[in-house]
Coordinates of C-alpha atoms and ligand atoms in Angstrom, one line a residue:
M1 CA 46.8 12.7 -21.6
T2 CA 48.8 10.0 -19.9
K3 CA 47.2 8.9 -16.7
S4 CA 48.6 7.6 -13.5
W5 CA 47.1 4.2 -12.3
K6 CA 45.4 6.2 -9.6
T7 CA 43.6 8.3 -12.1
K8 CA 42.7 5.2 -14.2
L9 CA 40.8 3.9 -11.2
I10 CA 38.5 6.9 -11.6
H11 CA 38.7 7.7 -15.3
S12 CA 39.1 4.4 -17.2
D13 CA 39.6 3.9 -21.0
A14 CA 38.9 0.2 -20.7
K15 CA 36.6 -1.1 -23.5
I16 CA 33.9 -3.8 -23.5
P17 CA 31.7 -5.0 -26.4
E18 CA 28.7 -2.9 -27.1
G19 CA 25.1 -4.1 -27.9
Y20 CA 24.3 -6.2 -24.9
R21 CA 20.6 -6.9 -24.7
S22 CA 19.0 -8.3 -21.5
L23 CA 15.4 -9.0 -20.6
T24 CA 15.9 -7.1 -17.3
T25 CA 16.1 -3.4 -16.5
P26 CA 19.7 -2.7 -15.3
V27 CA 20.2 -1.3 -11.8
Y28 CA 21.3 2.3 -12.4
R29 CA 22.7 3.6 -9.1
G30 CA 23.6 7.2 -8.8
S31 CA 23.5 10.4 -6.8
T32 CA 25.4 12.6 -9.3
T33 CA 24.0 12.8 -12.7
V34 CA 26.5 14.2 -15.2
F35 CA 25.5 17.2 -17.3
P36 CA 26.8 17.8 -20.8
S37 CA 28.0 21.4 -20.0
A38 CA 28.3 24.0 -17.3
A39 CA 25.3 25.8 -18.7
A40 CA 23.1 22.7 -18.7
V41 CA 23.2 22.3 -14.9
R42 CA 19.6 22.3 -13.5
D43 CA 18.0 21.3 -10.2
T44 CA 14.6 20.6 -11.5
W45 CA 12.8 17.5 -10.1
D46 CA 10.6 16.7 -13.2
Q47 CA 13.0 14.4 -15.1
Y48 CA 10.4 13.9 -17.9
R49 CA 10.5 17.7 -18.6
V50 CA 14.2 18.4 -18.2
G51 CA 16.0 15.0 -18.4
Y52 CA 18.0 13.5 -15.6
T53 CA 19.4 16.0 -13.1
Y54 CA 20.0 14.3 -9.8
G55 CA 19.7 10.8 -8.2
L56 CA 17.1 12.0 -5.7
Y57 CA 14.5 12.4 -8.5
G58 CA 15.2 8.9 -9.9
T59 CA 17.6 6.9 -12.0
P60 CA 16.2 5.0 -15.0
T61 CA 15.6 2.0 -12.8
V62 CA 13.4 4.0 -10.5
L63 CA 11.6 5.8 -13.3
E64 CA 11.0 2.4 -15.1
L65 CA 9.2 1.0 -12.0
A66 CA 7.2 4.2 -11.6
A67 CA 6.2 4.1 -15.2
R68 CA 5.2 0.4 -15.0
V69 CA 3.1 1.0 -11.8
C70 CA 1.5 4.0 -13.6
E71 CA 0.6 1.9 -16.6
L72 CA -1.0 -0.8 -14.5
E73 CA -3.1 1.7 -12.6
S74 CA -4.0 3.7 -15.8
G75 CA -2.7 6.9 -14.3
T76 CA -0.6 9.5 -16.1
H77 CA 2.1 10.1 -13.5
T78 CA 3.5 8.0 -10.6
I79 CA 6.0 9.1 -8.0
L80 CA 7.8 6.5 -5.9
T81 CA 8.5 6.8 -2.2
P82 CA 10.6 4.8 0.3
G83 CA 7.5 3.0 1.6
G84 CA 3.7 3.0 1.7
Q85 CA 3.7 5.2 4.8
A86 CA 6.0 7.7 3.0
A87 CA 3.5 7.8 0.1
I88 CA 0.7 8.7 2.6
S89 CA 2.7 11.5 4.2
L90 CA 3.9 12.8 0.8
I91 CA 0.2 13.2 -0.3
N92 CA -0.7 15.0 2.9
L93 CA 2.4 17.3 3.0
A94 CA 2.0 18.1 -0.6
L95 CA -1.6 19.1 -0.6
L96 CA -2.5 20.4 2.9
H97 CA -2.1 23.8 4.5
T98 CA -2.7 25.0 8.1
G99 CA -6.4 25.4 8.7
D100 CA -7.4 22.6 6.2
H101 CA -9.6 19.7 7.2
I102 CA -9.5 16.1 6.1
L103 CA -11.9 13.2 6.4
I104 CA -10.4 9.8 7.2
P105 CA -12.1 6.4 7.8
T106 CA -11.9 4.7 11.2
S107 CA -10.7 1.6 9.4
V108 CA -7.6 3.3 8.0
Y109 CA -4.1 1.8 8.2
F110 CA -3.1 2.7 11.8
P111 CA 0.1 4.7 11.0
N112 CA -2.0 6.9 8.7
R113 CA -4.4 7.6 11.6
K114 CA -1.4 8.4 13.8
L115 CA 0.1 10.8 11.2
T116 CA -3.3 12.6 11.1
T117 CA -3.8 12.9 14.8
H118 CA -0.2 13.7 15.7
L119 CA 1.9 15.4 12.9
L120 CA -0.9 16.9 10.8
A121 CA -2.6 18.1 14.0
R122 CA 0.6 19.8 15.1
F123 CA 0.7 21.7 11.8
G124 CA -2.9 22.8 12.3
V125 CA -4.7 20.4 10.0
T126 CA -7.9 19.2 11.5
S127 CA -9.6 15.8 10.8
T128 CA -12.9 14.0 11.3
F129 CA -12.9 10.2 11.4
Y130 CA -15.8 8.6 9.6
E131 CA -17.4 5.1 9.4
P132 CA -15.9 3.4 6.4
T133 CA -19.5 2.2 5.4
I134 CA -20.8 5.8 5.3
G135 CA -21.1 6.0 1.5
A136 CA -23.1 9.0 0.2
G137 CA -23.6 10.1 3.9
I138 CA -20.0 11.5 3.7
A139 CA -21.6 14.7 2.2
A140 CA -22.8 15.7 5.7
L141 CA -19.3 15.7 7.1
I142 CA -17.7 17.9 4.4
Q143 CA -16.8 21.3 5.7
E144 CA -15.9 24.6 4.0
N145 CA -12.2 23.8 4.7
T146 CA -12.3 20.1 3.8
R147 CA -9.6 19.4 1.2
L148 CA -9.1 15.7 1.1
I149 CA -11.1 12.6 1.8
W150 CA -8.9 9.6 2.6
T151 CA -10.3 6.2 1.7
E152 CA -8.9 2.7 2.1
S153 CA -10.9 -0.2 0.6
P154 CA -11.0 -2.7 2.1
G155 CA -10.0 -1.1 5.4
S156 CA -7.0 -2.4 7.4
I157 CA -7.8 -5.3 9.8
T158 CA -11.6 -4.9 9.8
M159 CA -11.8 -5.1 6.0
E160 CA -14.8 -2.9 5.2
V161 CA -15.2 -2.4 1.5
Q162 CA -16.1 1.3 0.7
D163 CA -18.7 2.7 -1.7
L164 CA -16.0 4.7 -3.6
P165 CA -18.3 6.0 -6.4
A166 CA -20.7 7.4 -3.8
I167 CA -17.9 9.1 -1.8
V168 CA -16.3 10.4 -5.0
A169 CA -19.7 12.0 -6.1
A170 CA -20.2 13.7 -2.8
A171 CA -16.5 14.9 -2.7
H172 CA -16.5 16.2 -6.3
A173 CA -19.7 18.1 -5.7
R174 CA -17.8 20.2 -3.2
N175 CA -14.4 20.3 -5.0
V176 CA -12.8 17.9 -2.5
L177 CA -10.1 15.4 -3.6
V178 CA -10.5 11.7 -2.9
V179 CA -7.3 9.7 -2.1
L180 CA -7.4 5.9 -2.0
D181 CA -5.0 3.5 -0.3
N182 CA -5.2 0.8 -3.0
T183 CA -2.6 -1.6 -1.4
W184 CA -4.9 -4.6 -0.9
S185 CA -5.8 -4.6 -4.6
A186 CA -2.1 -4.3 -5.7
G187 CA -3.3 -1.5 -7.9
V188 CA -4.8 -4.0 -10.3
L189 CA -7.9 -5.6 -8.7
F190 CA -9.7 -2.2 -8.3
D191 CA -9.5 0.4 -11.1
A192 CA -9.4 3.5 -8.9
F193 CA -9.3 6.1 -11.6
A194 CA -12.2 4.5 -13.5
H195 CA -14.2 4.9 -10.2
G196 CA -13.3 8.6 -10.0
V197 CA -10.6 8.6 -7.4
D198 CA -8.1 11.5 -7.8
I199 CA -5.0 10.1 -6.1
T200 CA -4.0 6.5 -5.4
M201 CA -1.2 5.2 -3.3
Q202 CA 0.1 1.7 -2.7
A203 CA 2.6 0.1 -0.4
L204 CA 4.6 -1.6 -3.2
T205 CA 6.2 -3.4 -0.2
K206 CA 3.2 -5.7 -0.4
Y207 CA 2.1 -7.5 -3.5
I208 CA 4.3 -5.7 -6.1
G209 CA 7.5 -6.6 -4.1
G210 CA 5.8 -9.8 -3.1
H211 CA 8.7 -11.4 -1.3
S212 CA 9.0 -9.6 2.1
D213 CA 12.4 -8.2 1.2
L214 CA 11.9 -4.5 0.3
L215 CA 10.0 -1.3 1.3
L216 CA 8.6 1.0 -1.4
G217 CA 5.5 3.1 -2.0
S218 CA 3.8 4.8 -5.0
V219 CA 1.6 7.8 -5.5
S220 CA -0.3 7.9 -8.8
V221 CA -2.5 10.7 -10.4
R222 CA -4.1 11.5 -13.6
D223 CA -4.1 15.3 -13.2
A224 CA -0.9 17.1 -14.3
A225 CA -1.4 19.9 -11.7
L226 CA -1.5 17.4 -8.9
Y227 CA 1.7 15.7 -10.2
Q228 CA 3.4 19.1 -10.1
R229 CA 2.4 19.7 -6.5
L230 CA 3.4 16.2 -5.4
G231 CA 6.8 16.3 -7.3
A232 CA 7.7 19.7 -5.8
A233 CA 6.9 18.4 -2.3
Q234 CA 8.9 15.3 -2.8
Q235 CA 11.9 17.4 -3.8
N236 CA 11.4 19.5 -0.7
I237 CA 11.1 16.5 1.6
G238 CA 14.0 14.7 -0.1
C239 CA 12.6 11.1 0.0
A240 CA 14.7 9.1 -2.5
V241 CA 14.1 5.4 -3.3
S242 CA 16.8 2.8 -3.8
P243 CA 17.3 1.6 -7.4
D244 CA 18.2 -1.9 -6.0
D245 CA 14.8 -2.1 -4.3
C246 CA 13.1 -0.9 -7.5
S247 CA 15.0 -3.6 -9.4
L248 CA 13.5 -6.2 -7.0
A249 CA 10.1 -4.7 -7.4
L250 CA 10.4 -4.9 -11.2
R251 CA 11.2 -8.5 -10.8
G252 CA 8.2 -8.9 -8.5
L253 CA 5.9 -7.3 -11.1
Q254 CA 6.6 -10.0 -13.6
T255 CA 5.0 -12.7 -11.4
L256 CA 2.3 -10.6 -9.9
A257 CA -0.5 -12.2 -11.9
V258 CA 0.4 -15.8 -11.1
R259 CA 1.1 -15.0 -7.5
L260 CA -2.2 -13.1 -7.1
S261 CA -4.3 -15.8 -8.7
A262 CA -2.8 -18.6 -6.6
I263 CA -3.1 -16.5 -3.5
E264 CA -6.7 -15.5 -4.3
A265 CA -7.8 -19.2 -4.7
S266 CA -5.9 -20.4 -1.6
A267 CA -7.2 -17.5 0.6
L268 CA -10.8 -18.1 -0.5
T269 CA -10.5 -21.8 0.4
V270 CA -9.1 -21.0 3.8
A271 CA -11.7 -18.3 4.4
K272 CA -14.6 -20.5 3.6
W273 CA -13.1 -23.3 5.7
L274 CA -12.8 -20.9 8.6
A275 CA -16.3 -19.7 8.2
A276 CA -17.6 -23.2 8.9
R277 CA -15.6 -23.6 12.1
R278 CA -17.4 -23.5 15.5
E279 CA -14.6 -21.2 17.0
V280 CA -15.2 -18.5 14.4
E281 CA -17.9 -15.9 14.7
S282 CA -17.3 -14.3 11.3
V283 CA -14.9 -14.1 8.4
L284 CA -14.1 -10.6 7.1
H285 CA -13.1 -11.5 3.5
P286 CA -14.4 -9.0 0.9
A287 CA -15.5 -11.9 -1.4
L288 CA -17.7 -13.4 1.3
P289 CA -21.2 -11.9 2.2
S290 CA -20.1 -11.8 5.9
C291 CA -17.8 -8.9 5.1
P292 CA -19.2 -5.3 5.4
G293 CA -19.4 -3.8 2.0
H294 CA -19.2 -7.2 0.2
E295 CA -21.8 -5.8 -2.3
F296 CA -19.3 -3.0 -3.3
W297 CA -16.5 -5.6 -3.7
K298 CA -18.8 -7.6 -6.0
R299 CA -19.8 -4.5 -8.0
D300 CA -16.4 -2.8 -8.3
F301 CA -13.5 -5.3 -7.9
L302 CA -11.9 -7.7 -10.4
G303 CA -10.9 -10.2 -7.8
S304 CA -9.6 -10.6 -4.3
S305 CA -6.1 -10.9 -2.8
G306 CA -4.9 -12.9 0.2
V307 CA -5.5 -10.8 3.3
F308 CA -8.5 -11.1 5.4
S309 CA -9.5 -11.3 9.1
I310 CA -11.5 -13.7 11.3
V311 CA -13.4 -12.7 14.4
L312 CA -13.4 -15.4 17.0
K313 CA -16.5 -16.2 19.1
P314 CA -16.5 -14.4 22.5
G315 CA -14.9 -16.5 25.2
P316 CA -11.1 -16.7 24.7
S317 CA -8.9 -14.3 26.6
Q318 CA -6.2 -12.4 24.8
E319 CA -3.7 -14.9 26.1
Q320 CA -5.8 -17.7 24.6
V321 CA -5.9 -15.9 21.3
F322 CA -2.1 -15.5 21.4
A323 CA -1.8 -19.3 22.3
F324 CA -3.9 -20.1 19.1
I325 CA -1.5 -17.9 17.0
D326 CA 1.6 -19.4 18.6
A327 CA 0.4 -22.9 18.0
L328 CA 0.6 -22.3 14.2
K329 CA 3.7 -23.6 12.6
L330 CA 3.4 -22.5 9.0
F331 CA 1.8 -19.1 9.7
K332 CA 4.5 -16.8 10.9
V333 CA 3.8 -13.8 13.1
G334 CA 4.8 -10.4 11.7
Y335 CA 3.8 -7.2 9.9
S336 CA 3.9 -6.4 6.2
W337 CA 1.7 -9.0 4.5
A338 CA 1.6 -10.1 0.8
G339 CA 4.7 -12.2 0.7
V340 CA 5.0 -15.9 -0.1
T341 CA 4.9 -16.8 3.6
S342 CA 1.5 -17.0 5.3
L343 CA 1.2 -14.7 8.4
A344 CA -1.1 -14.3 11.3
V345 CA -1.4 -11.3 13.6
A346 CA -3.8 -10.8 16.5
Y347 CA -5.1 -7.3 17.1
D348 CA -6.9 -5.7 20.0
I349 CA -8.9 -3.0 18.3
G350 CA -10.9 -2.2 21.4
R351 CA -8.5 0.7 22.0
I352 CA -9.0 2.3 18.6
P353 CA -11.9 4.8 18.6
G354 CA -14.8 4.0 16.3
R355 CA -13.9 0.4 15.5
P356 CA -16.4 -2.5 15.7
P357 CA -16.6 -4.3 19.1
Y358 CA -14.3 -7.2 18.2
D359 CA -11.7 -6.2 20.9
H360 CA -9.0 -8.8 21.1
R361 CA -10.9 -11.4 19.1
I362 CA -9.8 -10.3 15.6
V363 CA -7.0 -12.1 13.8
R364 CA -5.6 -11.0 10.4
L365 CA -4.3 -13.6 8.1
S366 CA -2.2 -13.1 5.0
I367 CA -2.2 -16.2 2.8
G368 CA 1.1 -17.0 1.0
L369 CA 2.1 -19.7 -1.5
E370 CA 2.2 -22.8 0.7
S371 CA -0.1 -25.7 -0.1
T372 CA -3.6 -24.8 0.9
D373 CA -4.1 -28.3 2.5
D374 CA -1.1 -27.8 4.7
L375 CA -2.4 -24.4 5.8
L376 CA -5.7 -26.0 6.8
A377 CA -3.8 -28.8 8.6
D378 CA -1.9 -26.1 10.5
L379 CA -5.0 -24.2 11.5
E380 CA -7.0 -27.1 12.6
P381 CA -5.1 -28.2 15.8
A382 CA -4.3 -24.5 16.6
L383 CA -8.1 -23.7 16.6
Q384 CA -8.7 -26.7 18.8
K385 CA -6.6 -25.0 21.5
L386 CA -9.3 -22.4 21.9
P387 CA -11.8 -22.9 24.7
A388 CA -15.1 -24.5 23.5
Ligands
LIG1 C1 1.7 -1.8 4.8 C2 0.7 -0.7 4.5 C3 1.1 0.6 4.3 C4 2.5 1.1 4.5 O1 3.4 0.5 3.8 P1 5.0 0.5 4.2 O2 5.7 0.2 2.9 O3 5.1 -0.6 5.2 O4 5.3 1.8 4.8 C5 0.1 1.5 3.9 N1 -1.2 1.1 3.7 C6 -1.6 -0.2 3.9 C7 -3.0 -0.5 3.7 C8 -0.7 -1.1 4.3 O5 -1.1 -2.4 4.5

């Protein structure tokens, strides 16, 4: 068939050499996936079972990242979501029904708390918040209609490390699933499935991305039936992820080990330095004995990452805490930690029910890849701004 130049724009016969081999995964963008025949058309989400059907369920770039995260977490299936919070909501929407009950720690990532108390409550799912240090005591809170126990270890901001094996034992004795937000560990410093967890999620936005330039999440499981429920829900919800973001995350993965070990060493040095300061009441870093649940970190974790909190001694007003943060030059102020830039954020947790009485004296730090000495030199004069 002879083609007009207009048709050639869409249906080209141009040729390029074959056999190109790169070290990187190509970025496959696509909504439409072309089927070989009219009869082959399917709208099935499980691309491993039926082959590629639609961009919503992942192009090869997306499935490559999912498979790589799955491999690192020793799961059997991983589904990617547009962010960590989307991973949390996918799990809840896939597995819960009206009338169900969930248990959730008071230390949980705040948007997860809000999803529970607002949207899930609106759909008739009830919840009980529990102390993150509860351990085997969780058994007393399990009801007839409890379906899920959320865990997050260490917890957001207050950093409590949870006794996962004890919670898993109590949950499984009553046929309840345990979900872990494993973001702090980047999915590699805590082997969730080896400790009995049923479902893990991560904000890949954090250490896997590692450069503060993308939003992605993951949900991993070992059980094929759970994978079917999660995949079907994802199809219903329609949360696709960008192959370009996945390509950046695949790049991030390659340097995860070196970034994490540099960040771990620097964060530990900064945490120990802060622990010796007169302005600091305590340092909530899982690798230090001053952190609640430190013994579980020591027993269960393979290392530590770069996020921890400090509690200032009573005295400074919230404005004075803000002035301390604003005096920092290298530490920037902002959400979404685990990039190469160190961050500091002051929280007032006095308004969150069930949190320790730190009020506005708690500051969370995310250590990046700057020189540790420079970070200490940045902290020193800023701390001196605090009242004696
Ligand atoms: C950031 C974060 C999330 C949410 O991730 P987004 O990609 O920002 O949606 C979930 N859990 C924890 C513990 C986080 O720190």
